[in-house]
Amino acid sequence: MCQLLGLNSNLPTDICFSFKGFKARGGGTDVHGDGWGIAFFDGPGLHIVNEPKPSCRSRLAEMISHHPFPASNIVAHIRKATVGAVRLENTHPFAREQWGSNWAFAHNGTLLDFTPDFDGSFRPVGTTDSERAFCWLMQEMRRRFGHIRPPLEVLFDWLGEAAITLTRHGVINFLLSDGDVMLAHCSTRLHYVIRQAPFGEVHLQDANLGLDLTTSLDPGMRSVLLATVPLTRNEHWVAMPAGSLWAFRNGAVLATANTLAGRIPEGAEACS
């Protein structure tokens, strides 16, 4: 399946160390060689870098793994294509503007027979079921709430209902952020770990690398790292229940809700 990586923090930080292990899964330690991308939020600003090539052999991905891009919210993805050709427009994360904010979205899973009608406010550029799902979410947000952003708790409740609707078509693990809050849906598999003082040393699963967080992080920092499969082997990663929606802000769990566990249709692969 595709792989998701997310970061939500109370202070801007970089993701270089974690991204070193993550990018290795893009055709190196795993089979996701059909593209990669990463979105960095700098306040309301959003910067996305992506390529339709294996991240393990990408000079651009290698640069990102060594060059700090401090951000409070990050969404990253490596792709194994099942719906849509291996092309730049089909790489995640996808982005749209809603209520004066940039939103970034990445999806792991496959949605079958999901062909919603679009009213023109949000339309896919590529041919993936993932981008269709994102545009549908943005469109239905607009239809439900109009041009005034609702309180987060209201939006969160609505997103849980929308996730159930999407899950009826297959598997919809996703990360969705507006630069303030990180929204994560576990349809089948997603993990998180919270990093806060006292920090220790962490070791990657996919590379022979370790890092002493006490020398690299502000003692006041609290961050949550999300990944399809745990990136480190000596931290307490929490497996989210299949069929659950989560909201994170400032590196802490803000809200959770039950949704619907995803089901991989017979003969379908679990990626997009």
Short mmCIF file of C-alpha atoms in Angstrom, two decimals, residues 12-171:
data_model
loop_
_atom_site.label_atom_id
_atom_site.label_comp_id
_atom_site.label_asym_id
_atom_site.label_seq_id
_atom_site.Cartn_x
_atom_site.Cartn_y
_atom_site.Cartn_z
CA PRO A 12 8.06 24.86 13.91
CA THR A 13 10.42 21.93 13.41
CA ASP A 14 11.95 19.97 10.56
CA ILE A 15 11.29 16.41 9.53
CA CYS A 16 14.72 15.60 8.04
CA PHE A 17 15.50 12.57 10.21
CA SER A 18 12.09 10.92 9.82
CA PHE A 19 12.02 11.70 6.10
CA LYS A 20 15.33 9.84 5.63
CA GLY A 21 13.59 6.64 6.72
CA PHE A 22 10.33 7.46 4.95
CA LYS A 23 11.90 8.15 1.54
CA ALA A 24 13.72 4.80 1.69
CA ARG A 25 10.31 3.11 1.43
CA GLY A 26 9.79 4.69 -1.99
CA GLY A 27 11.39 1.90 -3.99
CA GLY A 28 14.17 1.00 -1.53
CA THR A 29 12.99 -0.86 1.56
CA ASP A 30 9.48 -1.15 0.09
CA VAL A 31 7.76 -1.12 -3.30
CA HIS A 32 6.27 2.38 -3.53
CA GLY A 33 8.17 3.59 -6.57
CA ASP A 34 5.48 5.55 -8.42
CA GLY A 35 5.98 9.02 -6.97
CA TRP A 36 6.36 10.99 -3.79
CA GLY A 37 5.48 14.38 -2.39
CA ILE A 38 5.66 16.51 0.73
CA ALA A 39 3.75 19.62 1.84
CA PHE A 40 5.16 22.11 4.36
CA PHE A 41 2.96 24.67 6.09
CA ASP A 42 4.63 27.95 7.04
CA GLY A 43 1.76 29.58 8.90
CA PRO A 44 -0.96 30.02 6.28
CA GLY A 45 1.57 29.52 3.48
CA LEU A 46 2.01 26.15 1.81
CA HIS A 47 4.95 24.74 -0.13
CA ILE A 48 4.61 21.41 -1.97
CA VAL A 49 7.38 19.40 -3.58
CA ASN A 50 6.59 16.24 -5.54
CA GLU A 51 7.89 13.99 -8.32
CA PRO A 52 6.53 11.00 -10.24
CA LYS A 53 9.63 8.90 -9.49
CA PRO A 54 10.93 6.69 -6.66
CA SER A 55 11.84 8.80 -3.64
CA CYS A 56 14.73 6.48 -2.74
CA ARG A 57 16.55 7.55 -5.94
CA SER A 58 15.42 11.18 -6.04
CA ARG A 59 18.05 13.88 -5.63
CA LEU A 60 15.26 16.27 -4.62
CA ALA A 61 14.04 13.92 -1.88
CA GLU A 62 17.63 13.48 -0.73
CA MET A 63 18.00 17.26 -0.49
CA ILE A 64 14.83 17.52 1.62
CA SER A 65 16.12 14.82 3.96
CA HIS A 66 19.18 16.99 4.71
CA HIS A 67 17.86 20.56 4.40
CA PRO A 68 15.64 21.73 7.27
CA PHE A 69 12.27 23.23 6.30
CA PRO A 70 10.80 24.20 9.70
CA ALA A 71 7.02 23.77 9.77
CA SER A 72 4.27 23.12 12.30
CA ASN A 73 2.31 20.87 9.94
CA ILE A 74 3.71 18.54 7.27
CA VAL A 75 1.93 16.03 5.02
CA ALA A 76 3.97 13.55 2.95
CA HIS A 77 3.16 10.57 0.73
CA ILE A 78 4.89 7.89 -1.32
CA ARG A 79 2.83 6.22 -4.01
CA LYS A 80 2.19 2.78 -5.43
CA ALA A 81 -0.14 3.48 -8.31
CA THR A 82 -3.38 1.55 -8.71
CA VAL A 83 -5.73 4.26 -10.05
CA GLY A 84 -4.22 6.82 -12.43
CA ALA A 85 -1.00 6.76 -14.41
CA VAL A 86 2.42 7.55 -12.97
CA ARG A 87 2.38 11.27 -13.70
CA LEU A 88 3.14 14.45 -11.77
CA GLU A 89 -0.51 15.48 -11.51
CA ASN A 90 -1.30 12.17 -9.80
CA THR A 91 1.26 12.54 -7.01
CA HIS A 92 0.14 13.46 -3.52
CA PRO A 93 -0.28 15.67 -1.52
CA PHE A 94 -2.99 17.60 -3.32
CA ALA A 95 -3.89 21.15 -2.32
CA ARG A 96 -6.89 23.48 -2.58
CA GLU A 97 -8.00 26.77 -1.01
CA GLN A 98 -11.03 26.81 1.27
CA TRP A 99 -12.23 29.67 3.52
CA GLY A 100 -9.02 31.62 2.97
CA SER A 101 -6.81 28.70 4.03
CA ASN A 102 -4.64 26.26 2.11
CA TRP A 103 -5.59 22.62 2.61
CA ALA A 104 -3.29 19.66 1.85
CA PHE A 105 -4.50 16.07 1.49
CA ALA A 106 -2.85 12.68 1.01
CA HIS A 107 -4.62 9.32 0.75
CA ASN A 108 -3.73 5.68 1.17
CA GLY A 109 -6.28 3.19 -0.13
CA THR A 110 -8.48 2.45 -3.11
CA LEU A 111 -12.03 3.68 -3.67
CA LEU A 112 -14.05 1.73 -6.21
CA ASP A 113 -16.99 3.13 -8.17
CA PHE A 114 -16.54 6.56 -6.63
CA THR A 115 -17.60 8.96 -9.37
CA PRO A 116 -19.20 11.99 -7.70
CA ASP A 117 -20.72 14.88 -9.60
CA PHE A 118 -18.68 18.06 -9.35
CA ASP A 119 -20.31 21.47 -9.46
CA GLY A 120 -17.18 23.25 -10.71
CA SER A 121 -16.00 24.70 -7.40
CA PHE A 122 -13.38 21.98 -6.96
CA ARG A 123 -12.33 19.74 -9.83
CA PRO A 124 -9.60 17.08 -10.10
CA VAL A 125 -6.59 17.82 -12.28
CA GLY A 126 -5.32 14.23 -12.37
CA THR A 127 -7.05 10.88 -12.66
CA THR A 128 -6.74 9.34 -9.18
CA ASP A 129 -9.56 8.31 -6.91
CA SER A 130 -7.59 10.13 -4.18
CA GLU A 131 -7.89 13.55 -5.79
CA ARG A 132 -11.55 12.87 -6.55
CA ALA A 133 -12.11 12.15 -2.86
CA PHE A 134 -10.30 15.35 -1.86
CA CYS A 135 -12.22 17.53 -4.30
CA TRP A 136 -15.46 15.93 -3.15
CA LEU A 137 -14.60 16.68 0.48
CA MET A 138 -13.81 20.30 -0.34
CA GLN A 139 -16.98 20.66 -2.41
CA GLU A 140 -19.22 19.11 0.23
CA MET A 141 -17.65 21.30 2.94
CA ARG A 142 -18.59 24.33 0.85
CA ARG A 143 -22.10 23.01 0.22
CA ARG A 144 -22.67 22.22 3.89
CA PHE A 145 -21.16 25.33 5.49
CA GLY A 146 -21.14 27.95 2.75
CA HIS A 147 -18.44 30.60 2.72
CA ILE A 148 -18.04 30.91 6.51
CA ARG A 149 -15.79 28.41 8.24
CA PRO A 150 -17.57 26.50 11.02
CA PRO A 151 -16.06 25.83 14.47
CA LEU A 152 -13.59 22.93 14.43
CA GLU A 153 -15.84 20.66 16.48
CA VAL A 154 -18.65 21.11 13.95
CA LEU A 155 -16.32 20.50 11.01
CA PHE A 156 -14.86 17.45 12.77
CA ASP A 157 -18.30 15.89 13.27
CA TRP A 158 -19.16 16.49 9.62
CA LEU A 159 -15.83 15.01 8.45
CA GLY A 160 -16.60 11.82 10.38
CA GLU A 161 -19.83 11.44 8.45
CA ALA A 162 -18.03 12.15 5.16
CA ALA A 163 -15.37 9.54 5.97
CA ILE A 164 -18.09 6.94 6.48
CA THR A 165 -19.57 7.83 3.07
CA LEU A 166 -16.16 7.41 1.40
CA THR A 167 -15.38 4.19 3.27
CA ARG A 168 -18.40 2.52 1.72
CA HIS A 169 -16.37 2.60 -1.52
CA GLY A 170 -13.28 0.91 -0.08
CA VAL A 171 -10.29 2.16 1.94
#
